[in-house]
């Protein structure tokens, strides 16, 4: 409901400045309907109103905007807000206007008429604008800086608020070079207090922000990053029959709730949105392939609850990608988002925190569900390495440090998905917060269903090991719609075009030179053509594998070696499982320790040569078999067991693939990786004679790994064999995960 402007003025106290708590709370109640300040809001407001710089670190949805919106109402004059995204500015300005607060934004998306009106107001002796939102690019233009100087000279520039201030730091996950230019603000306007706000800054980034903005003895306000109302869960794509169906079932079972689904690629967004719509879910896709008008209307419809679910892209690399469309990320504020899903793994914990932080901004219980897939992980590793290498090439210098950092950031995200234990703790530790596990109160799957999670992770490890062994988990396999040669292209190589055209969304068209440069960049990029891109990617892929393989080769074998300690741990594990099986079946005739030693030896004999991963997978598989085996299964397999010494392991023998599958059937512990390999062989047309054998079988040949060109050719319509290697929707090894 619109509030009239007149009473607002009265509550503002006309030309008087309000600084006391009571008066400020009145403003909060009147304009925003909130009964009192939250967290450190009041301290931040008080600091900037008294002219002091302030660095404010509050969690996502913590209410940072209020820290500059209330001061804008408490003192006559203008609060300048620097914001990284036009959609974000639009979103806030619209919400403020609805509350009767005079707020404006300046950007390239406005008509000349609208811009002129705003400039006229700013130039007038008594501007009605209370909050002026601008992009960092506009601040960097001399014309706008001189305008700010004029406003300041008239005593009307009260505060400069830098929202999403982590964008200033190259150590931050959303680094924006144009944010670096904000350091000139202090030089030009030395006595205007600066308020820096962010939800995602590790200590190094915090220092970087303070130094870059030249904050003087700022008041440091830091709150916990914990979002206690968000339940965190990871679902494993490789263990699900159909991820699309799982997501639609999840959304349906949650009721007609408001949700955001983040995907890596546009094609996935479109497919997913179509799938969800088909299943009666009110949703729309939101990405760079959609024209500006449609995108705005999707955003409007979602904000105004006309549609409940938005399926949006989130980009994997720093800089450019983020600018375009992560408007469904930083700062977007619809209070009742109950569910945030990541359909692909994000590239960093900070990004994940920002995105999942769109949930539950009304503090009510909400969920963050991440769908994790092994192929997704590989793709993201490739994207990060490729992006960094490219940056290195274009800057003429080595970006090795930056690449390592990005990969290290991503590793934390992988650990979040692949580790057992409390997810919340992992998030908070990423931001340097040490917390006891009890803090979570079972509000993540790791704390709520620890055993189930361990089981899933074991299954996942088995599948991953199988894929790695078969060499089929290549980077380009999972995007079913990717075609090349003038047809629809993968987001992988299409992304460049998108990037070079995308700045328009964030920067200001006042800067004609920049626009011309962008245009030129766009055209040149298109001219480069598909072939050049493919060549580039081929080289990048080669480099990627070379780097992977050359990564400390001397330690690799050591790391994967099975030590006596590993074997002892497995024996213990198997002893427990045999014990449980004998209790479950009330079968006291089983020689527990001897049987466990026998089983461990079996695992070691089969997979000892192949390394820890395979060996552990086989142990896990045996444990699972023990959990469900019948008495006769046990008798068949362990009946002839005679006491053996734990270390009496045989030298692994070579078995033919068929023998091994047979062996698996006989023992009931068919290693899932064998099933994968066999299926892969069938799928790729490899005859049973050349079907890859079990890992211990060193002489058995693996199916060849396709080169990038081969992969591309597979996709060409008239290629003689259109059969593609196994993709994850074809894995025989899936089963629906019950949640
Ligand atoms: N004192 C308060 N009491 C109740 N609700 C509040 C209060 N202050 C802010 N809010 C509400 O909290 C929600 C989140 O606020 P806001 O968008 O400012 O968060 P933020 O800290 O900027 O988050 P992000 O980092 O995601 O941008 C908004 O819907 C806002 O109306
Ligand atoms: Mg915000």
XYZ file of C-alpha atoms and ligand atoms in Angstrom:
771
model
C 0.000 0.000 0.000
C 1.304 3.441 -0.896
C 1.917 5.732 2.012
C 1.237 9.450 1.524
C 4.294 11.652 1.365
C 3.022 14.271 3.809
C 2.963 12.241 7.001
C 6.367 10.871 6.074
C 7.719 14.385 6.184
C 6.151 14.861 9.566
C 7.748 11.695 10.875
C 11.015 12.855 9.328
C 10.735 15.999 11.402
C 10.999 18.406 8.448
C 14.467 19.914 8.375
C 15.455 18.537 11.727
C 17.783 15.597 12.105
C 16.612 12.621 14.138
C 19.336 10.761 15.983
C 17.730 9.401 19.141
C 16.709 5.767 19.260
C 13.059 6.535 19.917
C 12.777 8.819 16.892
C 14.581 6.360 14.642
C 12.375 3.474 15.759
C 9.358 5.642 14.930
C 10.701 6.058 11.389
C 11.213 2.322 11.136
C 7.680 1.605 12.276
C 6.018 4.212 10.174
C 7.789 3.567 6.908
C 8.616 -0.081 7.079
C 6.219 -1.513 9.653
C 8.984 -3.187 11.694
C 8.622 -2.937 15.453
C 12.296 -2.539 16.334
C 15.810 -2.643 14.962
C 17.397 -5.981 14.277
C 20.929 -7.041 15.104
C 23.387 -4.172 14.691
C 21.155 -1.929 12.604
C 20.794 0.768 15.209
C 24.552 0.988 15.870
C 25.256 1.324 12.140
C 22.608 4.024 11.716
C 23.855 5.931 14.719
C 27.454 5.793 13.492
C 26.782 7.175 10.028
C 24.388 9.820 11.297
C 27.142 11.046 13.599
C 29.493 11.273 10.602
C 31.565 8.162 11.315
C 32.617 5.583 8.728
C 31.203 2.139 9.327
C 31.928 -1.363 8.059
C 28.887 -3.549 8.502
C 29.022 -7.302 8.093
C 25.593 -8.847 8.493
C 24.249 -12.140 7.207
C 22.190 -12.378 4.038
C 18.718 -11.089 4.764
C 20.002 -9.451 7.962
C 18.551 -6.067 7.063
C 21.575 -4.146 5.808
C 19.506 -1.902 3.544
C 17.810 -0.407 6.570
C 21.206 0.887 7.734
C 21.164 3.486 4.935
C 17.429 3.754 4.292
C 16.606 4.964 7.807
C 19.398 7.610 7.797
C 17.985 8.858 4.484
C 14.735 9.586 6.294
C 16.336 10.897 9.464
C 18.251 13.757 7.895
C 17.424 16.166 5.089
C 19.609 15.620 2.034
C 20.646 12.691 -0.083
C 22.056 9.250 0.653
C 24.034 7.925 -2.293
C 23.859 4.150 -2.634
C 26.335 2.295 -4.833
C 24.924 -1.014 -5.940
C 26.362 -3.633 -8.306
C 23.253 -4.577 -10.274
C 20.597 -2.606 -12.049
C 17.926 -5.169 -11.234
C 18.835 -4.830 -7.589
C 18.523 -1.048 -7.728
C 15.210 -1.262 -9.536
C 13.956 -3.727 -6.995
C 14.811 -1.493 -4.034
C 13.708 1.771 -5.620
C 10.325 0.319 -6.544
C 9.839 -1.006 -3.018
C 10.793 2.354 -1.500
C 8.502 4.292 -3.818
C 5.638 2.035 -2.821
C 6.294 3.119 0.726
C 6.143 6.773 -0.286
C 9.896 7.322 -0.028
C 11.480 9.352 -2.802
C 14.158 7.130 -4.206
C 15.660 7.071 -7.711
C 18.280 5.195 -9.630
C 20.420 6.251 -12.547
C 21.213 3.669 -15.165
C 21.379 2.965 -18.854
C 18.019 1.229 -18.757
C 16.136 4.470 -18.135
C 14.723 6.742 -20.774
C 16.462 10.071 -21.397
C 13.337 11.766 -20.116
C 13.451 9.906 -16.803
C 17.148 10.640 -16.405
C 16.694 14.319 -17.168
C 14.006 14.567 -14.531
C 16.268 13.031 -11.904
C 19.172 15.303 -12.849
C 16.900 18.361 -12.672
C 15.820 17.360 -9.194
C 19.435 16.831 -8.101
C 20.424 20.216 -9.518
C 17.607 22.007 -7.745
C 18.360 23.717 -4.464
C 16.042 21.364 -2.593
C 16.052 17.934 -4.156
C 13.164 15.699 -3.220
C 15.275 12.569 -3.826
C 16.271 10.981 -0.536
C 18.042 7.930 -1.833
C 19.955 7.898 -5.105
C 21.098 4.488 -6.345
C 23.945 4.340 -8.859
C 26.362 1.813 -10.348
C 30.093 1.975 -9.598
C 30.700 2.656 -13.301
C 28.737 5.899 -13.078
C 30.738 7.049 -10.064
C 33.884 6.644 -12.154
C 32.712 9.096 -14.802
C 34.037 12.670 -14.366
C 30.630 14.176 -15.142
C 28.893 12.418 -12.326
C 31.695 13.029 -9.847
C 31.454 16.771 -10.490
C 27.702 16.541 -9.943
C 28.320 14.859 -6.597
C 30.773 17.607 -5.690
C 28.103 20.195 -6.394
C 25.508 18.416 -4.279
C 28.062 18.107 -1.506
C 28.990 21.783 -1.775
C 25.355 22.578 -1.079
C 25.570 20.438 2.086
C 23.179 17.844 0.744
C 25.280 14.702 0.445
C 24.815 12.974 3.794
C 26.110 9.457 3.444
C 27.669 7.224 0.813
C 26.580 3.615 1.198
C 28.517 0.932 -0.664
C 26.248 -2.097 -0.850
C 27.769 -5.531 -1.537
C 31.122 -3.983 -0.662
C 32.950 -7.301 -1.009
C 32.863 -6.669 -4.773
C 35.757 -4.253 -4.253
C 38.169 -6.973 -3.262
C 39.895 -9.175 -5.787
C 39.939 -11.742 -3.001
C 36.171 -11.628 -2.885
C 34.030 -13.997 -4.895
C 32.227 -11.294 -6.855
C 35.137 -9.025 -7.672
C 34.104 -6.091 -9.837
C 36.994 -4.004 -11.187
C 34.739 -0.945 -11.345
C 34.275 -1.165 -7.584
C 38.008 -0.425 -7.332
C 37.319 3.075 -8.652
C 35.259 3.832 -5.579
C 38.451 4.651 -3.689
C 38.309 8.053 -5.415
C 35.193 8.890 -3.384
C 37.224 9.529 -0.256
C 39.588 11.867 -2.147
C 36.810 13.876 -3.717
C 34.435 13.885 -0.772
C 36.678 13.455 2.269
C 34.155 14.413 4.936
C 31.163 12.363 3.775
C 30.786 9.264 5.961
C 31.036 5.975 4.099
C 29.009 2.936 5.074
C 30.324 -0.348 3.606
C 27.908 -3.269 3.741
C 28.355 -6.918 2.915
C 27.196 -10.369 3.904
C 30.079 -12.322 2.501
C 33.540 -11.225 3.453
C 36.224 -13.428 4.928
C 38.721 -11.523 7.148
C 41.102 -10.862 4.239
C 38.284 -9.342 2.192
C 37.117 -7.257 5.155
C 40.556 -5.667 5.410
C 40.718 -5.156 1.675
C 37.364 -3.358 1.673
C 38.364 -1.060 4.536
C 41.714 -0.226 2.933
C 40.356 0.238 -0.595
C 37.620 2.604 0.512
C 40.078 4.437 2.787
C 37.670 4.170 5.716
C 38.913 6.186 8.689
C 38.655 4.459 12.080
C 35.425 2.860 10.985
C 32.988 1.369 13.436
C 33.278 -2.357 12.788
C 30.008 -4.195 13.141
C 30.101 -7.902 12.604
C 27.288 -10.360 13.149
C 27.332 -14.106 12.846
C 26.907 -15.510 9.344
C 24.587 -18.152 10.685
C 21.189 -18.385 8.978
C 19.498 -20.448 11.635
C 16.156 -20.583 9.826
C 17.643 -22.300 6.758
C 17.794 -26.096 6.603
C 20.736 -27.253 4.457
C 20.685 -30.444 2.420
C 22.610 -31.970 -0.470
C 21.025 -34.466 -2.860
C 23.190 -36.656 -5.000
C 22.263 -36.609 -8.670
C 24.141 -39.817 -9.339
C 21.959 -41.650 -6.837
C 18.685 -40.381 -8.223
C 16.672 -41.967 -10.978
C 15.604 -38.660 -12.460
C 16.777 -35.337 -11.095
C 14.088 -33.323 -12.886
C 11.386 -35.457 -11.325
C 13.015 -35.240 -7.941
C 12.991 -31.455 -8.123
C 9.393 -31.233 -9.258
C 8.368 -33.663 -6.519
C 10.270 -31.580 -3.999
C 8.547 -28.383 -5.108
C 5.148 -30.021 -5.133
C 5.562 -31.577 -1.735
C 6.588 -28.190 -0.355
C 3.231 -26.732 -1.418
C 2.833 -23.753 -3.679
C 5.882 -22.096 -2.182
C 8.092 -19.384 -3.532
C 11.387 -20.794 -4.765
C 14.505 -20.060 -6.790
C 16.346 -22.720 -8.747
C 19.882 -21.860 -9.833
C 21.368 -23.614 -12.863
C 24.701 -23.355 -14.576
C 23.394 -23.210 -18.109
C 20.584 -21.468 -19.930
C 19.550 -24.639 -21.716
C 19.058 -26.353 -18.379
C 17.036 -23.380 -17.130
C 14.727 -23.627 -20.123
C 14.376 -27.399 -19.946
C 13.789 -27.354 -16.248
C 11.280 -24.504 -16.376
C 9.374 -26.347 -19.107
C 9.424 -29.560 -17.097
C 8.188 -27.864 -13.944
C 5.450 -26.006 -15.809
C 4.338 -29.298 -17.328
C 3.975 -30.611 -13.805
C 1.727 -27.754 -12.808
C 4.328 -25.590 -11.068
C 4.025 -21.890 -11.694
C 7.483 -20.977 -12.922
C 9.615 -19.133 -15.484
C 13.193 -19.165 -16.710
C 15.416 -16.132 -16.179
C 18.734 -15.861 -18.024
C 20.794 -13.913 -20.492
C 19.155 -15.494 -23.520
C 15.869 -13.830 -22.667
C 15.333 -10.257 -23.822
C 15.434 -7.426 -21.304
C 11.696 -6.787 -21.295
C 10.778 -10.376 -20.690
C 13.412 -10.650 -17.998
C 12.063 -7.589 -16.195
C 8.557 -8.940 -16.407
C 9.661 -12.313 -14.995
C 11.329 -10.500 -12.125
C 8.230 -8.342 -11.550
C 5.919 -11.353 -11.702
C 8.044 -13.230 -9.244
C 8.396 -10.309 -6.839
C 4.638 -9.736 -6.972
C 3.886 -13.478 -6.453
C 2.348 -13.952 -9.896
C 4.808 -16.752 -10.409
C 6.271 -18.759 -7.590
C 9.388 -20.382 -9.004
C 12.181 -18.795 -11.002
C 14.794 -20.953 -12.690
C 17.810 -18.679 -13.113
C 21.379 -18.964 -14.284
C 24.236 -18.273 -11.959
C 27.601 -17.921 -13.519
C 30.660 -19.758 -12.506
C 33.408 -17.284 -12.898
C 34.379 -14.001 -11.359
C 33.646 -10.694 -12.954
C 31.670 -10.492 -16.133
C 29.370 -13.420 -15.740
C 28.152 -12.222 -12.422
C 27.246 -8.839 -13.708
C 24.723 -9.995 -16.148
C 22.188 -11.957 -14.320
C 23.011 -12.686 -10.806
C 20.248 -10.321 -9.970
C 18.680 -13.372 -8.524
C 21.537 -13.453 -6.162
C 23.011 -10.569 -4.208
C 20.472 -8.456 -2.453
C 17.300 -9.646 -4.172
C 14.633 -9.418 -1.562
C 11.455 -11.374 -1.682
C 10.784 -12.188 1.911
C 8.949 -15.474 1.589
C 11.353 -17.551 -0.489
C 10.933 -20.945 1.177
C 13.243 -22.945 -1.017
C 16.478 -22.255 -2.854
C 17.751 -25.083 -5.034
C 21.110 -25.318 -6.704
C 20.715 -27.582 -9.662
C 24.487 -27.467 -10.209
C 27.272 -26.997 -7.728
C 28.203 -23.306 -7.240
C 31.786 -22.271 -7.733
C 32.459 -20.977 -4.243
C 31.087 -21.081 -0.758
C 30.548 -17.325 -0.830
C 28.448 -17.606 -3.956
C 26.504 -20.448 -2.445
C 25.936 -18.463 0.749
C 24.691 -15.457 -1.209
C 22.351 -17.538 -3.312
C 21.013 -19.773 -0.580
C 20.655 -16.605 1.483
C 17.713 -15.579 -0.707
C 15.719 -18.061 1.345
C 13.797 -17.173 4.475
C 14.428 -13.478 4.670
C 11.314 -13.218 6.832
C 13.191 -15.428 9.316
C 10.702 -18.276 8.853
C 11.880 -21.848 8.279
C 13.223 -22.353 4.759
C 15.410 -24.770 2.845
C 18.566 -24.804 0.765
C 18.847 -27.927 -1.384
C 21.915 -28.503 -3.525
C 21.888 -31.166 -6.238
C 25.421 -32.448 -6.506
C 26.706 -34.503 -9.421
C 30.132 -35.895 -10.184
C 30.059 -34.632 -13.757
C 28.952 -31.193 -12.594
C 31.996 -31.065 -10.382
C 34.318 -31.922 -13.237
C 32.723 -29.373 -15.494
C 33.062 -26.648 -12.922
C 36.716 -27.514 -12.351
C 37.234 -27.241 -16.062
C 35.391 -23.933 -16.304
C 37.386 -22.412 -13.480
C 40.724 -23.561 -14.881
C 39.794 -22.434 -18.357
C 38.534 -19.024 -17.246
C 41.656 -18.352 -15.266
C 43.976 -19.533 -18.039
C 42.155 -17.295 -20.459
C 42.473 -14.328 -18.146
C 46.157 -15.095 -17.847
C 46.552 -15.114 -21.618
C 44.655 -11.897 -22.163
C 46.424 -10.032 -19.383
C 49.754 -11.248 -20.693
C 50.702 -12.387 -17.236
C 50.386 -15.466 -15.146
C 47.184 -15.900 -13.202
C 48.437 -19.003 -11.566
C 47.781 -17.602 -8.099
C 44.268 -16.585 -8.995
C 43.560 -19.934 -10.611
C 44.791 -21.765 -7.570
C 42.645 -19.592 -5.370
C 39.527 -20.197 -7.450
C 40.154 -23.907 -7.441
C 40.795 -23.815 -3.704
C 37.505 -21.949 -3.212
C 35.755 -24.537 -5.293
C 37.355 -27.355 -3.325
C 35.642 -26.034 -0.197
C 32.345 -26.243 -2.010
C 33.113 -29.809 -3.048
C 33.958 -30.636 0.553
C 30.621 -29.198 1.596
C 28.939 -31.688 -0.735
C 31.174 -34.681 -0.382
C 31.826 -34.528 3.334
C 29.776 -35.991 6.111
C 29.026 -33.982 9.254
C 27.327 -30.671 9.810
C 26.818 -28.570 6.674
C 26.146 -25.402 8.682
C 29.456 -25.750 10.473
C 31.224 -26.003 7.118
C 29.581 -22.825 5.863
C 30.414 -20.885 8.990
C 33.970 -22.155 9.153
C 34.469 -20.895 5.627
C 33.863 -17.395 6.992
C 36.214 -17.939 9.891
C 33.507 -18.670 12.491
C 34.241 -21.514 14.871
C 30.993 -22.968 16.148
C 30.019 -26.039 18.166
C 28.110 -28.732 16.238
C 25.206 -28.267 18.654
C 24.521 -24.887 17.021
C 22.879 -26.587 14.062
C 20.087 -28.187 16.109
C 19.689 -30.889 13.469
C 18.839 -28.379 10.801
C 20.954 -29.933 8.074
C 20.930 -33.416 6.590
C 24.382 -34.120 8.032
C 23.081 -33.639 11.579
C 19.572 -34.967 11.020
C 20.381 -38.152 9.097
C 24.095 -38.762 9.665
C 24.037 -42.501 8.898
C 22.019 -42.090 5.763
C 24.406 -39.406 4.566
C 27.419 -41.638 5.168
C 25.738 -44.345 3.156
C 25.017 -41.996 0.259
C 28.591 -40.792 0.281
C 29.871 -44.347 0.135
C 27.670 -45.075 -2.825
C 28.784 -41.895 -4.497
C 32.448 -42.766 -3.968
C 31.838 -46.132 -5.570
C 30.218 -44.579 -8.599
C 32.914 -41.919 -8.897
C 35.621 -44.552 -8.740
C 33.877 -46.559 -11.448
C 33.597 -43.563 -13.729
C 37.163 -42.554 -13.194
C 38.299 -46.056 -13.980
C 36.218 -46.249 -17.112
C 37.414 -42.835 -18.256
C 33.902 -41.961 -19.320
C 33.247 -39.043 -17.071
C 34.411 -36.457 -19.522
C 33.707 -32.826 -19.355
C 31.238 -32.420 -22.142
C 28.929 -35.294 -21.631
C 26.071 -34.131 -19.576
C 24.563 -31.332 -21.592
C 22.132 -33.264 -23.695
C 21.206 -30.389 -25.971
C 24.634 -29.214 -26.912
C 25.248 -29.181 -30.618
C 27.950 -27.509 -32.596
C 28.559 -26.313 -36.093
C 26.113 -23.463 -36.358
C 23.493 -25.172 -34.280
C 22.756 -24.572 -30.679
C 25.996 -24.322 -28.782
C 26.914 -25.186 -25.282
C 26.962 -22.387 -22.784
C 30.639 -23.262 -22.536
C 31.663 -21.543 -25.674
C 28.668 -19.368 -26.152
C 29.441 -17.641 -22.920
C 32.010 -15.336 -24.455
C 29.470 -13.605 -26.607
C 27.179 -13.249 -23.720
C 29.868 -11.759 -21.586
C 31.001 -9.133 -23.972
C 27.465 -7.954 -24.542
C 26.436 -8.053 -20.964
C 27.926 -4.962 -19.369
C 24.973 -2.948 -20.547
C 23.026 -4.474 -17.740
C 25.146 -2.916 -15.125
C 26.949 0.084 -16.486
C 25.790 3.449 -17.483
C 25.366 4.439 -21.091
C 26.552 7.970 -20.262
C 29.973 6.619 -20.947
C 29.907 6.476 -24.753
C 33.471 5.295 -25.185
C 32.901 2.299 -22.986
C 29.781 1.403 -24.903
C 31.589 1.653 -28.222
C 34.324 -0.613 -26.916
C 31.779 -3.137 -25.777
C 30.061 -3.099 -29.142
C 33.357 -3.655 -30.911
C 34.205 -6.461 -28.536
C 30.875 -8.079 -29.233
C 31.315 -8.045 -32.982
C 34.891 -9.265 -32.853
C 33.871 -12.033 -30.575
C 31.156 -13.199 -32.961
C 33.596 -13.058 -35.874
C 35.919 -15.394 -34.045
C 33.560 -18.185 -35.035
C 32.817 -21.573 -33.707
C 35.968 -23.230 -35.050
C 38.274 -20.909 -33.240
C 36.358 -21.509 -30.045
C 36.506 -25.218 -30.453
C 40.236 -25.010 -31.033
C 40.599 -22.899 -27.927
C 38.600 -25.333 -25.893
C 40.535 -28.277 -27.239
C 43.719 -26.651 -26.083
C 42.154 -25.737 -22.759
C 40.932 -29.243 -22.244
C 44.336 -30.676 -23.056
C 45.932 -28.248 -20.635
C 43.401 -29.171 -18.003
C 44.176 -32.850 -18.235
C 47.885 -32.216 -18.451
C 47.730 -30.148 -15.270
C 45.611 -32.709 -13.555
C 47.971 -35.478 -14.459
C 51.086 -33.533 -13.633
C 49.789 -32.552 -10.234
C 52.529 -33.842 -7.972
C 52.918 -37.133 -9.758
C 55.513 -38.417 -7.373
C 53.095 -38.323 -4.444
C 50.074 -39.563 -6.288
C 50.763 -43.256 -5.948
C 51.764 -42.833 -2.306
C 48.531 -41.056 -1.543
C 46.496 -43.827 -3.026
C 48.438 -46.679 -1.511
C 46.674 -49.015 0.907
C 48.549 -49.138 4.163
C 48.248 -51.690 6.934
C 46.385 -49.037 8.940
C 43.775 -48.779 6.189
C 43.394 -52.529 6.140
C 43.096 -52.717 9.888
C 40.335 -50.072 9.830
C 38.498 -52.051 7.173
C 38.800 -55.254 9.184
C 37.258 -53.482 12.164
C 34.449 -52.167 10.019
C 33.781 -55.567 8.546
C 33.981 -57.208 11.974
C 31.212 -54.899 13.194
C 29.136 -55.619 10.136
C 29.577 -59.385 10.389
C 28.680 -59.158 14.072
C 25.515 -57.219 13.269
C 24.612 -59.680 10.540
C 25.059 -62.647 12.835
C 22.876 -60.946 15.471
C 20.265 -59.964 12.926
C 20.079 -63.511 11.633
C 20.535 -65.113 15.076
C 23.293 -67.152 13.508
C 25.894 -67.874 16.159
C 27.823 -70.289 13.995
C 29.572 -67.506 12.096
C 33.228 -67.056 12.972
C 33.083 -63.291 13.248
C 36.709 -62.283 13.157
C 37.750 -64.932 10.716
C 34.922 -64.049 8.375
C 35.784 -60.371 8.555
C 39.414 -61.132 7.770
C 38.326 -63.315 4.885
C 36.146 -60.591 3.435
C 38.811 -57.949 3.858
C 41.337 -60.167 2.126
C 38.901 -60.637 -0.688
C 38.555 -56.874 -1.121
C 42.285 -56.401 -0.981
C 42.988 -59.184 -3.435
C 40.564 -57.750 -5.910
C 41.380 -54.092 -5.619
C 44.704 -53.897 -3.785
C 46.601 -52.898 -6.886
C 44.107 -50.289 -7.941
C 44.451 -48.151 -4.868
C 42.544 -46.907 -1.883
C 39.461 -45.608 -3.657
C 38.579 -48.904 -5.273
C 39.510 -50.880 -2.241
C 37.295 -48.732 0.006
C 34.450 -48.931 -2.465
C 34.632 -52.683 -2.366
C 34.715 -52.702 1.434
C 31.686 -50.409 1.495
C 29.908 -52.631 -0.950
C 30.640 -55.651 1.240
C 29.316 -53.828 4.296
C 26.099 -53.128 2.442
C 25.852 -56.712 1.346
C 26.263 -57.839 4.961
C 23.444 -55.542 6.009
C 20.963 -57.337 3.771
C 22.412 -60.829 3.263
C 20.317 -63.838 4.203
C 21.619 -66.775 6.218
C 22.111 -68.840 3.115
C 23.995 -65.968 1.420
C 26.330 -65.949 4.369
C 26.729 -69.705 4.384
C 27.412 -69.754 0.668
C 30.013 -67.114 0.875
C 31.580 -67.762 4.256
C 30.721 -71.397 4.816
C 34.191 -72.677 4.064
C 35.979 -69.956 5.879
C 38.836 -71.227 7.947
C 40.748 -69.028 10.315
C 43.281 -66.970 8.357
C 45.851 -64.483 9.399
C 44.740 -60.936 8.582
C 47.811 -60.346 6.462
C 47.741 -63.545 4.476
C 46.682 -61.666 1.414
C 47.217 -63.224 -1.924
C 48.822 -61.383 -4.744
C 45.930 -59.983 -6.792
C 45.078 -62.261 -9.642
C 43.851 -61.107 -12.976
C 40.329 -61.942 -13.855
C 38.474 -61.493 -17.075
C 35.631 -58.970 -16.953
C 33.044 -61.656 -17.255
C 34.664 -63.614 -14.485
C 34.611 -60.618 -12.254
C 30.978 -59.831 -12.931
C 30.225 -63.477 -12.337
C 32.236 -63.350 -9.162
C 30.248 -60.349 -8.079
C 26.994 -62.112 -8.746
C 28.113 -65.163 -6.870
C 29.199 -63.215 -3.835
C 26.336 -60.783 -4.000
C 28.717 -57.864 -3.970
C 28.767 -56.856 -7.588
C 30.793 -53.687 -7.402
C 28.663 -50.913 -8.805
C 31.597 -49.666 -10.779
C 31.611 -52.932 -12.664
C 28.022 -52.409 -13.609
C 28.905 -48.918 -14.763
C 31.805 -50.111 -16.828
C 29.832 -52.906 -18.403
C 26.949 -50.622 -19.213
C 29.350 -48.095 -20.600
C 30.856 -50.700 -22.830
C 27.459 -51.743 -24.128
C 26.487 -48.130 -24.579
C 29.579 -47.205 -26.539
C 29.372 -50.276 -28.748
C 32.466 -51.937 -27.347
C 32.235 -55.705 -27.625
C 32.312 -57.830 -24.525
C 35.799 -58.969 -25.462
C 37.087 -55.476 -24.961
C 34.870 -54.593 -22.054
C 37.014 -53.036 -19.399
C 37.812 -55.308 -16.530
C 37.917 -54.690 -12.877
C 40.475 -52.284 -11.562
C 42.870 -55.013 -10.486
C 42.989 -56.306 -13.972
C 45.865 -54.263 -15.261
C 46.018 -55.929 -18.641
C 42.371 -55.293 -19.510
C 41.861 -52.378 -21.857
C 39.643 -49.473 -20.922
C 37.302 -47.962 -23.488
C 39.118 -45.131 -25.227
C 38.605 -41.637 -23.896
C 37.137 -39.534 -26.688
C 39.078 -36.446 -27.649
C 37.184 -33.212 -27.813
C 37.017 -33.413 -31.614
C 35.643 -36.931 -31.409
C 33.082 -35.731 -28.960
C 32.113 -32.879 -31.256
C 31.854 -35.272 -34.203
C 29.608 -37.562 -32.231
C 27.162 -34.708 -32.100
C 27.174 -33.945 -35.783
C 23.960 -35.124 -37.384
C 25.582 -37.175 -40.139
C 28.345 -38.754 -38.127
C 28.458 -42.468 -38.777
C 28.203 -43.409 -35.132
C 26.026 -41.046 -33.166
C 26.329 -43.163 -30.071
C 27.686 -41.158 -27.217
C 29.516 -42.447 -24.239
C 27.588 -43.022 -21.096
C 25.935 -39.956 -19.645
C 24.538 -39.791 -16.213
C 20.930 -40.271 -17.161
C 21.853 -43.668 -18.526
C 23.685 -45.023 -15.570
C 22.190 -48.332 -14.529
C 23.249 -47.725 -11.043
C 20.713 -45.175 -9.960
C 18.103 -45.450 -7.403
C 15.707 -42.856 -6.094
C 16.872 -41.320 -2.924
C 14.218 -41.179 -0.276
C 14.102 -38.000 1.687
N 14.327 -4.406 11.907
C 13.721 -5.258 11.100
N 12.707 -6.011 11.542
C 12.086 -6.900 10.727
N 12.417 -7.075 9.431
C 13.416 -6.353 8.935
C 14.125 -5.410 9.730
N 15.067 -4.841 8.950
C 14.965 -5.403 7.743
N 13.985 -6.305 7.718
C 13.542 -7.119 6.576
O 14.537 -8.099 6.315
C 14.572 -8.409 4.936
C 15.996 -8.389 4.434
O 16.484 -7.076 4.412
P 17.619 -6.616 3.410
O 17.223 -6.807 2.007
O 18.027 -5.248 3.800
O 18.768 -7.672 3.765
P 20.293 -7.610 3.425
O 21.037 -7.675 4.700
O 20.578 -6.461 2.535
O 20.505 -8.996 2.698
P 21.432 -9.325 1.416
O 22.815 -9.516 1.919
O 20.889 -10.600 0.947
O 21.291 -8.201 0.479
C 13.726 -7.367 4.246
O 12.539 -7.958 3.830
C 13.469 -6.312 5.301
O 12.221 -5.697 5.165
Mg 21.188 -6.250 0.573
